[in-house]
Amino acid sequence: MGEHLTPEGKLQLVTRNLQEVLGEDKLKELLKEREVKVYWGTATTGKPHVAYFVPMSKIADFLKAGCEVTILFADLHAYLDNMKAPWELLELRTRYYENVIKAMLQSIGVPLEKLRFVRGTDYQLSKEYTLDVYRLSSVVTQHDAKKAGAEVVKQVEHPLLSGLLYPGLQALDEEYLKVDAQFGGVDQRKIFTFAEKYLPALGYTKRIHLMNPMVPGLTGSKMSSSEEVESKIDLLDSPSDVKKKLKKAFCEPGNIENNGVLSFVRHVLFPLRSEFVILRDEKFGGNKTYIDFETLEKDFAEQNVHPGDLKASVEKALNKLLDPIREKFNSPELKKLSNDAYPNPTKQKAAPKEQNKSTGPEEIIPSLLDLRVGKVLTVSRHPDAETLYVETVDVGEESPRTVVSGLVKYVPSEELLGRSIVVLCNLKPQKMRGVESQGMLLCASIEGETKQVEPLDPPAECAPGERIYIEGYKNGEPEAELKPKKKVFEKLQADFKISEDLFAQWKGNKFLTKLGPVTCKTLRGGSIS
């Protein structure tokens, strides 16, 4: 593979669909001289899902370009990242990852003999590596280690020391795996620049870094296996589950922004097949074959391709990729491995009550809140309360939610209609004068002679349903439904405030989306509720 390509052809394959390359000049020179050695690492935490086809598709590109590719199952990293993989399950999860990643690669036609598979614990516990960890810790500042892991390591109020070690280990992997380049998502950029700064400090070579864009998930947001989301399409989901979940996926007619279904076609299906067929009824023009993504995207933007036809076509192509994986995992041995590595939490034995008492109070952190971007579709007066509006709001689900807000005195209905807002989605639904409210619209307010109220503003380009998180708390899992007795929202809300530069904040940490911060138009110093 790659032997008949020019260096320019190899460069095009290695870099297509990437968002950024650090060290591109060095990459060009190496491709003229020899095969480039690349590694991709994955921490063995939650179950890989269909978004993992995105890096798999790039690995196929690297191999076509003649690269030597190493896949690292980063088991030790999985444990260090806030113990996302408990020590007792680490070996089982690593075996699950190894089997499932190999099955994915075989499904897309990648020859496994061209790959090298390595486990982190195969070399990260050696005397030499351990000594280098100590050497690194003597030159790295706490600030740099924390900053490097900010986008990747789970952020909590009282971070463990293990999270500070994580970026250093990932940097050392480049040296110990003897590679020229590391491949990952653009969310790894801070770890990559950390490696570029600190490896030379130990006398090691600075590596090339290849970064994928953060691709919206088929039915969710960022690709992450450690965040269990019901809507994510698992690699072992049945065809009927795939259909059901795809049906719920955000895919607005003509909207090409944050469209996970289109992104999957671009980053997975086109690179693998070089064409994509839209399946549709003869009365709508019959099937249409596309040989480049740009034409398909243009047709979708101009509404020449219907979201239902796009989803049905992706569903067929996806099931074709999943069939061999399902078949492989149908064996009794791999079924048992899957169940043992990811035991059903509802079947776990409850801890004795006496033991629960000693565990102390549960930490109240902002990631427990399910904050999302909403778009107001309709606004009307509450039939039985003159101060209340009843809004229908799109929060990225199959059906809009009904939200009741006491804003009649403060915000004209025409200012709300069509507006992007911030919605708290995991409060227990509550009847307000006979109408059930399924969320809370967050606003800034200032008390005075006349109270002033303004809804918070997410970035204008954000899609409905996009997650809003508090700076430093991106990776936490929201509660399915906040328990009223625990008063989680009330305790956190006490520290919600609008800063002097009009950013929504909690204890000085901004409310963020992947497209930027949440703001307020004028109410400096206001409270948020």
XYZ file of C-alpha atoms in Angstrom:
529
model
C 0.000 0.000 0.000
C 1.244 3.477 -0.826
C 4.199 2.264 -2.956
C 2.708 3.652 -6.201
C 1.831 7.055 -4.746
C 3.946 10.204 -5.088
C 4.967 11.965 -1.842
C 2.297 14.611 -2.679
C -0.327 11.869 -3.106
C 0.661 10.356 0.249
C 0.471 13.788 1.920
C -3.022 14.311 0.514
C -4.187 10.951 1.920
C -2.570 11.487 5.323
C -4.004 14.982 5.772
C -7.449 14.838 4.095
C -10.355 15.734 6.388
C -7.940 16.753 9.174
C -8.501 20.062 10.948
C -4.863 20.776 11.730
C -1.342 19.420 11.280
C 1.472 20.538 13.601
C 4.815 19.901 11.879
C 3.589 19.688 8.267
C 6.979 20.618 6.767
C 8.636 17.763 8.655
C 5.853 15.416 7.467
C 6.455 16.415 3.811
C 10.190 15.729 4.144
C 9.683 12.341 5.826
C 7.171 11.220 3.164
C 9.856 11.842 0.505
C 12.357 9.649 2.379
C 10.499 6.709 3.956
C 7.317 5.312 5.478
C 6.014 7.514 8.293
C 5.250 5.868 11.662
C 1.956 7.045 13.183
C 0.169 6.076 16.381
C -3.407 6.494 17.571
C -4.287 5.820 21.198
C -7.630 5.135 22.807
C -8.249 5.027 26.556
C -10.198 1.860 27.354
C -13.130 3.466 29.204
C -16.765 3.269 28.017
C -17.963 1.146 25.088
C -16.780 2.373 21.682
C -19.725 3.384 19.479
C -20.211 4.150 15.782
C -18.353 7.500 15.944
C -15.172 5.406 16.335
C -15.482 4.748 12.604
C -14.183 8.327 12.153
C -10.629 7.606 13.436
C -10.787 4.107 11.888
C -11.403 5.716 8.494
C -8.314 7.923 8.960
C -6.247 4.875 9.970
C -7.316 3.338 6.633
C -6.000 6.520 4.925
C -2.648 6.252 6.744
C -2.250 2.647 5.609
C -3.165 3.522 2.008
C -0.391 6.139 2.182
C 2.077 3.435 3.239
C 2.384 4.556 6.884
C 3.291 2.125 9.663
C 0.430 2.417 12.159
C 0.418 1.541 15.862
C -2.835 1.377 17.835
C -2.378 1.886 21.563
C -4.953 0.548 24.018
C -4.239 3.079 26.768
C -5.362 1.017 29.757
C -3.301 2.888 32.332
C -4.595 6.238 31.011
C -8.158 4.930 31.402
C -7.528 4.330 35.099
C -5.695 7.630 35.664
C -8.516 9.675 34.101
C -10.556 9.949 37.285
C -10.812 6.134 37.406
C -13.210 6.005 34.447
C -12.220 2.335 34.176
C -12.086 0.641 37.605
C -8.862 -1.343 38.130
C -10.733 -4.650 38.448
C -12.393 -4.113 35.026
C -9.320 -2.757 33.242
C -8.110 -6.034 31.743
C -11.629 -7.006 30.588
C -12.260 -3.615 28.980
C -8.905 -3.648 27.227
C -9.732 -7.079 25.766
C -13.160 -5.782 24.687
C -11.569 -2.757 22.968
C -9.008 -4.945 21.236
C -11.696 -7.260 19.850
C -14.119 -4.520 18.847
C -11.520 -2.206 17.224
C -10.103 -5.124 15.232
C -13.646 -6.055 14.140
C -14.290 -2.441 13.048
C -11.071 -2.341 11.034
C -11.865 -5.653 9.348
C -15.382 -4.366 8.579
C -13.941 -1.396 6.632
C -11.387 -3.608 4.858
C -8.208 -2.704 6.755
C -5.663 -5.588 6.808
C -4.718 -6.170 10.455
C -1.268 -7.526 9.576
C -0.278 -3.973 8.584
C -1.004 -2.746 12.118
C 0.783 -3.035 15.438
C -1.401 -3.329 18.560
C 0.120 -2.333 21.913
C -1.236 -2.063 25.462
C -0.036 0.812 27.622
C 0.787 -1.465 30.557
C 3.079 -3.531 28.270
C 5.737 -0.831 28.590
C 4.443 1.958 30.870
C 5.344 0.003 34.018
C 8.965 -0.560 32.938
C 11.862 0.871 34.942
C 12.937 3.187 32.082
C 9.465 4.605 31.469
C 8.830 5.117 35.197
C 12.139 6.962 35.530
C 11.140 9.222 32.627
C 7.805 9.970 34.356
C 9.817 11.170 37.379
C 12.208 13.147 35.143
C 9.235 14.776 33.456
C 7.590 15.638 36.790
C 10.760 17.536 37.754
C 10.429 19.963 34.801
C 6.635 20.230 34.228
C 4.706 22.855 36.171
C 1.383 22.002 37.793
C -0.182 24.785 35.694
C 1.026 23.281 32.405
C -0.061 19.754 33.346
C -3.558 20.925 34.324
C -3.904 23.109 31.217
C -2.766 20.271 28.925
C -5.451 17.905 30.230
C -8.267 20.478 30.401
C -10.109 19.213 27.295
C -9.462 15.506 27.822
C -9.146 14.632 31.513
C -12.389 14.696 33.507
C -12.513 18.012 35.389
C -13.738 17.957 38.973
C -13.642 20.467 41.816
C -11.015 18.502 43.762
C -8.838 16.936 41.028
C -6.762 13.849 41.709
C -3.011 13.891 41.127
C -3.504 11.156 38.490
C -5.132 13.671 36.125
C -1.949 15.780 36.192
C 0.172 12.737 35.269
C -2.018 11.873 32.254
C -0.620 14.412 29.703
C 2.976 13.487 30.582
C 2.336 9.808 29.973
C 0.735 10.555 26.625
C 3.761 12.641 25.651
C 6.201 9.869 26.640
C 4.194 7.342 24.596
C 5.461 9.063 21.438
C 9.056 8.262 22.398
C 8.455 4.755 23.711
C 6.362 3.717 20.702
C 9.165 5.080 18.439
C 6.783 6.985 16.131
C 7.102 10.092 13.959
C 3.555 11.324 14.496
C 0.582 11.054 16.833
C -3.002 11.197 15.540
C -6.013 12.309 17.601
C -8.922 14.722 17.831
C -8.397 18.480 17.969
C -9.538 18.264 21.624
C -6.086 16.702 22.227
C -4.292 19.808 20.925
C -3.174 21.029 24.353
C -1.666 17.620 25.125
C 0.077 17.638 21.732
C 1.619 21.102 22.277
C 2.582 19.982 25.818
C 4.450 17.020 24.259
C 6.155 19.337 21.745
C 7.369 21.540 24.596
C 8.473 18.916 27.095
C 9.846 15.930 25.123
C 12.835 17.995 23.928
C 13.439 18.965 27.588
C 14.196 15.258 28.206
C 16.388 15.062 25.110
C 13.723 13.442 22.894
C 12.544 14.495 19.420
C 9.501 16.708 18.881
C 6.853 14.751 16.951
C 4.323 15.606 14.229
C 0.682 15.919 15.359
C -2.314 15.119 13.146
C -5.721 16.321 14.357
C -9.231 15.327 13.322
C -11.978 17.966 13.728
C -14.488 17.370 16.527
C -17.138 15.638 14.474
C -20.728 15.868 15.777
C -21.915 12.386 16.720
C -24.548 10.709 14.556
C -27.093 11.273 17.303
C -25.143 13.215 19.928
C -22.357 15.763 20.272
C -18.630 15.094 20.648
C -17.448 11.540 20.181
C -16.797 10.188 23.684
C -17.195 6.628 24.856
C -16.983 7.473 28.545
C -20.203 9.519 28.476
C -23.051 7.033 28.403
C -25.843 8.576 26.346
C -28.907 6.499 25.514
C -29.077 7.886 21.999
C -25.563 6.815 20.973
C -25.506 4.025 18.426
C -23.576 1.116 19.911
C -21.561 -1.116 17.592
C -23.698 -4.060 18.657
C -27.085 -2.343 18.357
C -29.677 -4.242 16.318
C -30.849 -2.840 12.943
C -34.145 -1.811 14.579
C -32.239 0.116 17.316
C -30.118 1.817 14.659
C -33.298 2.879 12.820
C -34.921 4.163 16.026
C -31.870 6.167 17.125
C -31.161 7.590 13.674
C -34.776 8.708 13.457
C -34.162 10.930 16.499
C -30.910 12.390 15.113
C -30.830 16.161 14.523
C -31.028 16.656 10.739
C -32.990 19.812 9.930
C -33.868 20.373 6.237
C -31.168 22.484 4.585
C -29.133 22.812 7.826
C -25.535 21.649 7.301
C -24.218 23.014 10.631
C -23.602 20.475 13.443
C -25.311 17.846 11.304
C -23.965 14.525 12.600
C -25.614 12.499 9.826
C -23.891 14.538 7.094
C -20.596 14.502 9.040
C -20.687 10.691 9.189
C -21.037 10.580 5.390
C -18.128 12.994 5.000
C -15.674 11.473 7.478
C -16.528 7.780 7.217
C -18.578 6.706 4.212
C -16.946 8.782 1.450
C -13.316 8.010 2.421
C -14.149 4.287 2.565
C -16.250 3.953 -0.589
C -15.421 7.044 -2.734
C -19.140 7.390 -3.475
C -22.446 7.540 -1.652
C -25.908 6.617 -2.896
C -28.995 8.521 -1.729
C -31.883 6.064 -1.775
C -35.244 7.563 -2.671
C -38.549 6.731 -4.243
C -38.890 6.907 -8.048
C -41.566 9.605 -7.705
C -38.913 11.867 -6.110
C -36.370 11.177 -8.838
C -35.056 7.751 -7.785
C -31.635 6.912 -6.361
C -28.789 9.393 -6.874
C -25.066 8.544 -6.677
C -22.627 11.177 -5.390
C -18.896 10.903 -6.050
C -17.859 13.805 -3.829
C -19.144 15.082 -0.494
C -19.287 18.757 -1.510
C -21.998 18.113 -4.118
C -24.083 16.135 -1.616
C -23.688 18.878 1.011
C -24.723 21.538 -1.535
C -27.798 19.507 -2.557
C -28.769 19.036 1.099
C -28.308 22.769 1.821
C -30.543 23.577 -1.162
C -33.089 20.984 0.082
C -32.686 18.790 -3.006
C -31.944 15.929 -0.585
C -34.576 15.244 2.092
C -33.383 14.459 5.673
C -35.505 11.260 5.662
C -33.767 9.991 2.509
C -30.332 10.925 3.885
C -31.034 9.068 7.154
C -32.388 5.980 5.332
C -29.288 5.888 3.101
C -26.897 6.274 6.055
C -28.861 3.602 7.942
C -28.308 1.086 5.121
C -24.585 1.907 4.783
C -24.084 1.827 8.566
C -25.794 -1.538 8.995
C -23.496 -2.903 6.283
C -20.521 -1.813 8.421
C -22.049 -3.153 11.638
C -23.163 -6.576 10.334
C -19.707 -8.256 10.529
C -19.116 -6.764 14.003
C -22.487 -8.048 15.280
C -21.715 -11.443 13.780
C -18.310 -11.635 15.465
C -19.752 -10.644 18.854
C -22.503 -13.221 18.557
C -20.090 -15.871 19.833
C -20.684 -17.015 23.456
C -17.112 -16.034 24.389
C -17.422 -12.418 23.186
C -20.968 -12.055 24.540
C -19.587 -12.992 27.964
C -16.649 -10.595 27.563
C -19.040 -7.742 26.692
C -21.238 -8.439 29.739
C -18.264 -8.854 32.099
C -16.452 -5.708 30.894
C -19.602 -3.572 31.084
C -21.811 -5.074 33.794
C -25.357 -3.724 33.950
C -25.330 -1.240 36.874
C -28.922 -2.114 37.794
C -27.821 -5.676 38.461
C -24.991 -4.668 40.758
C -25.603 -5.495 44.411
C -26.544 -2.481 46.471
C -24.006 -1.581 49.129
C -25.093 -2.157 52.753
C -26.793 0.876 54.286
C -24.148 1.190 57.010
C -21.464 1.454 54.338
C -23.376 4.144 52.460
C -23.518 6.313 55.578
C -19.738 6.549 55.779
C -19.167 7.662 52.192
C -19.886 11.307 53.008
C -21.994 13.843 51.139
C -22.190 13.596 47.349
C -20.219 16.344 45.569
C -22.497 18.939 43.976
C -20.842 19.892 40.668
C -22.190 21.809 37.635
C -21.941 18.831 35.263
C -24.948 17.311 37.090
C -27.095 19.901 35.259
C -28.405 19.054 31.786
C -28.097 22.505 30.203
C -28.859 22.732 26.486
C -29.337 25.263 23.739
C -33.047 25.622 22.943
C -34.864 27.369 20.127
C -38.281 28.918 20.895
C -40.765 27.689 18.281
C -43.995 29.195 19.675
C -44.971 31.606 22.473
C -48.460 32.071 23.904
C -50.027 33.439 27.086
C -50.882 30.882 29.781
C -54.673 30.406 29.690
C -54.988 30.713 33.484
C -52.073 32.969 34.535
C -51.542 36.451 33.102
C -47.833 36.651 34.101
C -46.819 33.367 32.433
C -45.852 32.426 28.890
C -46.195 28.888 27.519
C -43.423 28.188 24.996
C -42.679 25.180 22.816
C -38.923 24.774 22.624
C -36.720 22.600 20.403
C -33.958 21.110 22.607
C -32.664 18.613 20.034
C -35.159 15.845 20.789
C -37.719 14.177 18.540
C -40.491 16.432 19.884
C -40.293 19.980 21.293
C -40.712 20.519 25.056
C -43.276 22.729 26.735
C -41.657 25.349 28.984
C -43.599 27.744 31.212
C -41.835 31.036 32.082
C -42.836 34.044 34.176
C -41.574 36.551 31.620
C -44.735 38.352 30.455
C -43.855 41.533 32.395
C -40.217 41.584 31.264
C -39.796 40.201 27.726
C -42.174 40.853 24.788
C -43.330 37.619 23.133
C -41.913 38.726 19.751
C -38.433 38.922 21.350
C -38.730 35.305 22.505
C -40.114 33.815 19.300
C -37.395 32.158 17.222
C -34.742 33.035 19.805
C -31.921 30.722 20.972
C -32.087 30.276 24.744
C -30.518 28.269 27.589
C -32.751 25.508 28.962
C -32.257 23.385 32.064
C -33.647 20.050 30.874
C -33.364 17.673 33.839
C -35.580 19.337 36.421
C -38.530 17.201 37.434
C -41.484 18.268 35.215
C -43.791 20.528 37.213
C -47.358 21.716 36.677
C -47.663 25.502 36.681
C -51.306 26.515 36.947
C -52.397 23.365 35.132
C -49.720 23.332 32.351
C -46.761 20.964 32.785
C -43.389 22.677 32.319
C -40.662 20.335 31.046
C -37.701 22.633 31.565
C -36.523 25.989 32.833
C -35.533 28.935 30.623
C -32.503 30.568 32.290
C -32.436 34.360 32.528
C -30.269 37.055 34.081
C -31.973 39.536 36.380
C -31.234 42.618 38.436
C -33.527 43.745 41.259
C -34.203 47.443 41.595
C -37.034 49.933 41.454
C -38.053 48.063 38.336
C -36.749 44.524 38.016
C -34.847 43.860 34.776
C -34.796 40.390 33.191
C -33.005 39.120 30.057
C -32.798 35.535 28.698
C -29.219 34.225 28.404
C -27.757 34.128 24.872
C -25.887 31.075 23.554
C -23.729 31.696 20.421
C -26.092 32.326 17.484
C -24.760 29.415 15.386
C -25.443 26.757 18.063
C -27.894 24.031 17.064
C -30.864 23.199 19.321
C -29.918 20.457 21.765
C -26.238 21.373 21.902
C -24.851 20.841 25.367
C -23.864 23.788 27.547
C -21.263 23.051 30.203
C -19.387 25.013 32.848
C -15.720 25.711 32.135
C -13.622 22.938 33.726
C -16.603 20.559 34.012
C -17.011 19.434 30.402
C -16.756 15.676 30.846
C -19.200 15.079 33.693
C -22.451 13.201 33.202
C -25.730 15.077 33.895
C -28.269 13.438 36.197
C -31.192 11.908 34.292
C -33.533 13.868 36.594
C -32.526 16.124 39.475
C -34.003 14.975 42.773
C -35.894 17.913 44.334
C -34.846 16.938 47.891
C -31.135 17.288 47.054
C -31.636 20.869 45.770
C -28.739 20.461 43.306
C -29.822 23.354 41.071
C -30.552 25.669 43.988
C -27.103 25.049 45.528
C -25.301 25.661 42.235
C -27.528 28.568 41.213
C -26.444 30.531 44.307
C -23.091 31.081 42.530
C -24.484 31.812 39.029
C -23.667 35.390 37.989
C -23.183 37.686 34.979
C -19.604 39.005 34.900
C -18.631 42.623 34.235
C -17.811 41.628 30.642
C -21.313 40.056 30.317
C -20.389 36.348 30.435
C -22.636 33.874 32.270
C -20.498 32.249 35.002
C -20.490 29.873 37.974
C -17.841 30.757 40.557
C -15.974 32.660 37.826
C -16.105 29.736 35.343
C -17.913 30.515 32.089
C -20.964 28.746 30.684
C -19.567 27.321 27.420
C -20.671 25.627 24.202
C -18.307 24.185 21.613
C -18.871 27.398 19.612
C -18.094 29.764 22.483
C -19.427 31.249 25.741
C -22.984 32.052 26.839
C -23.544 35.778 27.337
C -26.093 38.353 28.457
C -26.785 41.566 26.550
C -26.683 44.254 29.286
C -27.190 43.052 32.892
C -23.658 43.240 34.340
C -23.464 41.682 37.809
C -26.929 40.160 37.470
C -27.945 36.870 39.069
C -29.053 33.906 36.947
C -32.156 31.843 37.580
